[in-house]
mmCIF file of C-alpha atoms and ligand atoms in Angstrom:
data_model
loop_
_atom_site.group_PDB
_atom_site.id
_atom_site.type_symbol
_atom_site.label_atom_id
_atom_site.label_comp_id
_atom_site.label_asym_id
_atom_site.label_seq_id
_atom_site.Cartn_x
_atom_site.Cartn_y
_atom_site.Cartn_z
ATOM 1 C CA UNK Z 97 0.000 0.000 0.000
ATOM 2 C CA UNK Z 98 1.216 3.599 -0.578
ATOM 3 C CA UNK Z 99 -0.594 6.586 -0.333
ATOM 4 C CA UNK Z 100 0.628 10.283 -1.117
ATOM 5 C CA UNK Z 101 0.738 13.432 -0.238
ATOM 6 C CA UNK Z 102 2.356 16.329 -1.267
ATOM 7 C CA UNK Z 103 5.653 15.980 0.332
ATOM 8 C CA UNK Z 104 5.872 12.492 1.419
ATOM 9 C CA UNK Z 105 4.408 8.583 0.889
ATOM 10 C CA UNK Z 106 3.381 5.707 3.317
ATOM 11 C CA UNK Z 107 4.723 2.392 2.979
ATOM 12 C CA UNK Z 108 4.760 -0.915 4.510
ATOM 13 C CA UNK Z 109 8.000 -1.374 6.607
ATOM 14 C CA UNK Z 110 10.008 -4.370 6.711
ATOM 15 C CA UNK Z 111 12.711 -6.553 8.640
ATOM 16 C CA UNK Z 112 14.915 -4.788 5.592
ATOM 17 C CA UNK Z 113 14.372 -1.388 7.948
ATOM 18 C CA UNK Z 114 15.546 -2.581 11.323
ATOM 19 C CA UNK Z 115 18.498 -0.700 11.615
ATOM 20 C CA UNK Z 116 16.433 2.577 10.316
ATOM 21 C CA UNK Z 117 14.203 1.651 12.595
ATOM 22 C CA UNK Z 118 16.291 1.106 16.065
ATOM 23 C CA UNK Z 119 17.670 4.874 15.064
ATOM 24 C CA UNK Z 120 13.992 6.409 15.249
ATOM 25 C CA UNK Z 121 13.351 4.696 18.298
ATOM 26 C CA UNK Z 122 16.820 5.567 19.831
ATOM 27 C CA UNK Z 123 15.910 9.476 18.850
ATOM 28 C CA UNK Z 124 12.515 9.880 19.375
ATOM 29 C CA UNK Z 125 12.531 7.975 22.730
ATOM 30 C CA UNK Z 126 15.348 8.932 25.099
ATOM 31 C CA UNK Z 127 13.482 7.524 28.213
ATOM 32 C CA UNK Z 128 11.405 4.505 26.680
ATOM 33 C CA UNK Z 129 13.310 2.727 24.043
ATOM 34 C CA UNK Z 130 12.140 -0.674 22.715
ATOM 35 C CA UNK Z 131 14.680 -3.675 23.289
ATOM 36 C CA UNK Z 132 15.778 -5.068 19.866
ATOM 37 C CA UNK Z 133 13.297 -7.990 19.926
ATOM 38 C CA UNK Z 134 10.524 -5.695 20.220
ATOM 39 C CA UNK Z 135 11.996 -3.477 17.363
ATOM 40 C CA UNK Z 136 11.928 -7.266 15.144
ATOM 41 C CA UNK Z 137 8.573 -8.397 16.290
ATOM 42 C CA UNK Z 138 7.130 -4.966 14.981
ATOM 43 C CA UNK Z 139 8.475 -5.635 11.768
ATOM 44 C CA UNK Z 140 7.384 -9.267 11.317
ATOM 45 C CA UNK Z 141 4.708 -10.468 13.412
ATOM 46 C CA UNK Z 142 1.614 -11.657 12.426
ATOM 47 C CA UNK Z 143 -1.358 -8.915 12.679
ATOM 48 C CA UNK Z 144 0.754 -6.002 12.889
ATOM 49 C CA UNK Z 145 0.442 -2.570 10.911
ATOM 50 C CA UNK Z 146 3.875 -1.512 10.535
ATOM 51 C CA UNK Z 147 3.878 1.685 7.893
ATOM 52 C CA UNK Z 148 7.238 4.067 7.753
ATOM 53 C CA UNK Z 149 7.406 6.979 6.099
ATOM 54 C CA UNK Z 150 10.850 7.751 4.222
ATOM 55 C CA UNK Z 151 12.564 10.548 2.746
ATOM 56 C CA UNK Z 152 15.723 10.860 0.980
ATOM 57 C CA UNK Z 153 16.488 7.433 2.347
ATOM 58 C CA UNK Z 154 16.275 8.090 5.774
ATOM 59 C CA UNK Z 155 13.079 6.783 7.741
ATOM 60 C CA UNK Z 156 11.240 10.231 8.890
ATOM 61 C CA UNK Z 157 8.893 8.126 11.034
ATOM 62 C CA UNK Z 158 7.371 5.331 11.999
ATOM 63 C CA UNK Z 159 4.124 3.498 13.215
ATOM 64 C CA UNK Z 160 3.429 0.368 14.842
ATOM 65 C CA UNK Z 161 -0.399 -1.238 15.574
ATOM 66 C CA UNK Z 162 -1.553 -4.209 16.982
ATOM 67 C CA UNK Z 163 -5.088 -5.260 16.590
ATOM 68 C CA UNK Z 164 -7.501 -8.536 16.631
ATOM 69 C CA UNK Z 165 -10.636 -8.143 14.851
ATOM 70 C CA UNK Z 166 -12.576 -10.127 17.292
ATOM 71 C CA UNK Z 167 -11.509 -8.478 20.359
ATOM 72 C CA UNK Z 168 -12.418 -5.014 18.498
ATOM 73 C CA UNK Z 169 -9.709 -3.509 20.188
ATOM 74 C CA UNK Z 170 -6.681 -2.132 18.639
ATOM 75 C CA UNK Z 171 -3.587 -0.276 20.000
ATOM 76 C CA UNK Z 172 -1.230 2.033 18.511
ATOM 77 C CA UNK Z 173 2.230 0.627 20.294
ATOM 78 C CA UNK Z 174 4.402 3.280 18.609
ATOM 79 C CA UNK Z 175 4.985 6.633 16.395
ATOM 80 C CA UNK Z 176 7.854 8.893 16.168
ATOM 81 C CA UNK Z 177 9.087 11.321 13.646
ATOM 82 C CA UNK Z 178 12.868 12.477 13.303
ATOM 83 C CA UNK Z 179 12.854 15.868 14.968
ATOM 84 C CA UNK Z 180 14.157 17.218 11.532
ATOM 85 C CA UNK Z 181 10.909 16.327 10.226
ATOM 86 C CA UNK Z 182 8.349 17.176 12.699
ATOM 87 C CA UNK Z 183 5.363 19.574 12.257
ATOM 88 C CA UNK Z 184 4.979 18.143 8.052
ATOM 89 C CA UNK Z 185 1.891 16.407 9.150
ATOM 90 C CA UNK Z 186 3.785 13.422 9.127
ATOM 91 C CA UNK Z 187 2.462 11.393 12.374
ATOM 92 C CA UNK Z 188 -1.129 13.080 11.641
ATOM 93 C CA UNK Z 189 -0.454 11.116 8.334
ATOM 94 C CA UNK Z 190 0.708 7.592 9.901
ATOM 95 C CA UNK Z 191 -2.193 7.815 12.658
ATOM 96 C CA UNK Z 192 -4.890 7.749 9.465
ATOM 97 C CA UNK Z 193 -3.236 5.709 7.627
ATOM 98 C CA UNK Z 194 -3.353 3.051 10.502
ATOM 99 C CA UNK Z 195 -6.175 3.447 11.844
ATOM 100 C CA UNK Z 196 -7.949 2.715 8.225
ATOM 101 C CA UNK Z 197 -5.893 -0.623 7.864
ATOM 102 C CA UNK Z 198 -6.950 -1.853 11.527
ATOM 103 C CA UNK Z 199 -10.543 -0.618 10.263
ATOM 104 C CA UNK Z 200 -11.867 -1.603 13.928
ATOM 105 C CA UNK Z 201 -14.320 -0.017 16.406
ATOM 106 C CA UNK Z 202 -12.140 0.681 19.067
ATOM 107 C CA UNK Z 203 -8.296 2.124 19.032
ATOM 108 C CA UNK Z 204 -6.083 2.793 22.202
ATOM 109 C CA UNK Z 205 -2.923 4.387 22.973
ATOM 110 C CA UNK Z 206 -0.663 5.044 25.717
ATOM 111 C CA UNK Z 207 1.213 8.717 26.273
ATOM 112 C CA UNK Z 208 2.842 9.789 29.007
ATOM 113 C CA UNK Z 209 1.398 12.607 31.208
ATOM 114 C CA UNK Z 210 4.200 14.796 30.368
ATOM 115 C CA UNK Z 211 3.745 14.129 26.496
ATOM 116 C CA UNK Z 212 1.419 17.299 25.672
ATOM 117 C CA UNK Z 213 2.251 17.366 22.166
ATOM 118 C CA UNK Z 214 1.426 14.019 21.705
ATOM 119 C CA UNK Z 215 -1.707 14.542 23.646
ATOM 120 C CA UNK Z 216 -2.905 17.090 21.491
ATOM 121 C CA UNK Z 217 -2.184 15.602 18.487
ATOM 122 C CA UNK Z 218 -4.416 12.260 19.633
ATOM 123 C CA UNK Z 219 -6.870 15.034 20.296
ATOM 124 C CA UNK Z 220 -6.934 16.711 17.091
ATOM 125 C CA UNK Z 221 -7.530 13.025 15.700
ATOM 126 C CA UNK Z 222 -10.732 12.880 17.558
ATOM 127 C CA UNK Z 223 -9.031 10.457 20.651
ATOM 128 C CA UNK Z 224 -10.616 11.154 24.220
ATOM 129 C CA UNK Z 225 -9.166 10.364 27.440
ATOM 130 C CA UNK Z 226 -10.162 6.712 28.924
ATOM 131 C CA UNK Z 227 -8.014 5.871 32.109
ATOM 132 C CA UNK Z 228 -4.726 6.219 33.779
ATOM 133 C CA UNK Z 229 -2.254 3.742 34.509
ATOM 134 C CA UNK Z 230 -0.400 4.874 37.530
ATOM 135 C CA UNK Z 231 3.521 4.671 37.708
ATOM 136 C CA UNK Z 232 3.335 2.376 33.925
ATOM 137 C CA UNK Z 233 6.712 3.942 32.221
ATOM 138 C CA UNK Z 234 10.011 2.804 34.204
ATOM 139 C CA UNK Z 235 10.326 6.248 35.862
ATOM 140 C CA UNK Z 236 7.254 5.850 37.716
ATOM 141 C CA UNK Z 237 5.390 8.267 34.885
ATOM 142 C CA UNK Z 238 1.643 7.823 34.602
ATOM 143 C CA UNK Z 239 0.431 6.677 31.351
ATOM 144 C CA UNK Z 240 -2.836 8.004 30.094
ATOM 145 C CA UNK Z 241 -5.149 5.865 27.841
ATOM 146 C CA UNK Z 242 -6.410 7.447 25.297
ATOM 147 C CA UNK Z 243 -9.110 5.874 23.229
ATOM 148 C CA UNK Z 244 -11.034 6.536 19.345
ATOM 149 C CA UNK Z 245 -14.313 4.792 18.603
ATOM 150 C CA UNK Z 246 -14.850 4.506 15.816
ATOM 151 C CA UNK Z 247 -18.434 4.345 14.583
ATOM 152 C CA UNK Z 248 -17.859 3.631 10.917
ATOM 153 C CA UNK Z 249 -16.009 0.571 11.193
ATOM 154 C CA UNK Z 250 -17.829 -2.415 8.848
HETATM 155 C C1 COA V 595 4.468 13.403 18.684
HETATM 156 C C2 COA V 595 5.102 13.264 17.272
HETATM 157 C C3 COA V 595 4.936 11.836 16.792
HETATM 158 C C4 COA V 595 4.356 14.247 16.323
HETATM 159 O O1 COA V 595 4.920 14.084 15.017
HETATM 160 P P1 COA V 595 4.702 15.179 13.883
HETATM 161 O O2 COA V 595 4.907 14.517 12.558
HETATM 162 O O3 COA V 595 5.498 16.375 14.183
HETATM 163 O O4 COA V 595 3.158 15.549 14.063
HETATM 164 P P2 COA V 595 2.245 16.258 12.962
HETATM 165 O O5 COA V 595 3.046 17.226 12.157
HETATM 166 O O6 COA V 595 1.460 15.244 12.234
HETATM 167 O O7 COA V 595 1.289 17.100 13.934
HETATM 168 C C5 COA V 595 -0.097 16.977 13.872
HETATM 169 C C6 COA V 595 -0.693 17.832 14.994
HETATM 170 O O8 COA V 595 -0.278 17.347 16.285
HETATM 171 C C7 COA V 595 -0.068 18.469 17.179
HETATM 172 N N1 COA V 595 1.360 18.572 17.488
HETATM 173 C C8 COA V 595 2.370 17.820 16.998
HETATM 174 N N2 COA V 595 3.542 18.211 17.531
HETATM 175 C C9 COA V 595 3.267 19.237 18.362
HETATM 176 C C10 COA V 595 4.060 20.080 19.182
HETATM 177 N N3 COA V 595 5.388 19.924 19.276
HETATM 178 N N4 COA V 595 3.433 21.042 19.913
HETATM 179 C C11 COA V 595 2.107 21.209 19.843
HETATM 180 N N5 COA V 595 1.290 20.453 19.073
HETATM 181 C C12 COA V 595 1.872 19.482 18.345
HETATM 182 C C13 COA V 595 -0.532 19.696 16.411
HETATM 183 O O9 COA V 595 -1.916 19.827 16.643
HETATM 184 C C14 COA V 595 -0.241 19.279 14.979
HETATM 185 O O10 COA V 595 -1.000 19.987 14.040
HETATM 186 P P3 COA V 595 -0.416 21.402 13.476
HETATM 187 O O11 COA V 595 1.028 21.170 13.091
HETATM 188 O O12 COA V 595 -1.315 21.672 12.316
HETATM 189 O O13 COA V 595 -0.555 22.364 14.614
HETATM 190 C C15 COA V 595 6.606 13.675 17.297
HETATM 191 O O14 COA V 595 6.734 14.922 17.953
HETATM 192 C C16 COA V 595 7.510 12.668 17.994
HETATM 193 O O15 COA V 595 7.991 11.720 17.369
HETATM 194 N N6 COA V 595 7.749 12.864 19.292
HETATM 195 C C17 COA V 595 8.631 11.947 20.050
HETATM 196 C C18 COA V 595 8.013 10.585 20.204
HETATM 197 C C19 COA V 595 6.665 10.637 20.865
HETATM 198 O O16 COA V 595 6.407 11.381 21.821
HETATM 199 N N7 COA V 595 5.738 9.795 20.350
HETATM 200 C C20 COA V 595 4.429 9.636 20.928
HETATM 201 C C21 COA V 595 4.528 8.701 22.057
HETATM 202 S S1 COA V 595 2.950 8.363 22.797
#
């Protein structure tokens, strides 16, 4: 699947973008970075939405989704842009984009309190607050839940 825009395309990622991959994750999250066999399952699991978005060669950014249609839950596990790349619409881009493959009535995330960009982004995307889990991240952050229904879904 790719889809364009103006400035930039969606793709499917692939075990071929590990290394691309473990640099996003090493950038975009200082406090919260995946071990390697998390960075591999993302990439090759079963029921997985794994869609990159690269320019010039370099991965820009990067979302990750798990989902099982008959639970009718699904969770966004990752996104991160390259700072260099941030504020193109980028993320806005990846969170559509995956949320139309997982095509399911309810979608979930986890931010940290802190994380008010993030927050409002999720907002802007029409996600409302749900619940808090108390001390999740290893600092002893709260993570917020953050949850879409989706009422179109077939
Ligand atoms: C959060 C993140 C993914 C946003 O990526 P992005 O490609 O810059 O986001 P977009 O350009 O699609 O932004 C869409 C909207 O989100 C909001 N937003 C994004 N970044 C923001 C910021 N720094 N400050 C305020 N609002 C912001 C805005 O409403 C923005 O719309 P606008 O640019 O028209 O105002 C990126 O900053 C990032 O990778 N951060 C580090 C990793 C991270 O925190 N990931 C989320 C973990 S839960």
């Amino acid at each position: 699947m790719t889809m364009n825009s103006e400035e930039f395309s969606i793709t499917q990622a692939t075990l071929s973008d590990l290394n691309q991959l473990r640099d996003l994750d090493r950038i975009c999250f200082e406090k919260d970075q995946w071990p390697l066999l998390e960075l591999v399952s993302v990439l090759i699991l079963p029921g997985i939405v794994r869609l990159k978005v690269e320019i010039d060669g370099t991965m820009a950014g990067f979302i990750g989704g798990d989902y099982h249609k008959s639970e009718g839950i699904g969770w966004i596990t990752t996104i991160g842009v390259r700072p260099e790349y941030r504020r193109r619409g980028i993320a806005r881009a990846l969170m559509v984009a995956c949320e139309q493959i997982m095509n399911i009535p309810s979608i979930r995330l986890s931010v940290r309190r802190s994380n008010l960009e993030a927050q409002k982004l999720y907002a802007d995307l029409g996600y409302k607050f749900f619940e808090v889990w108390n001390a999740y991240y290893s600092d002893g952050e709260d993570a917020l839940i953050m949850e879409k229904i989706n009422l179109k879904n077939d």
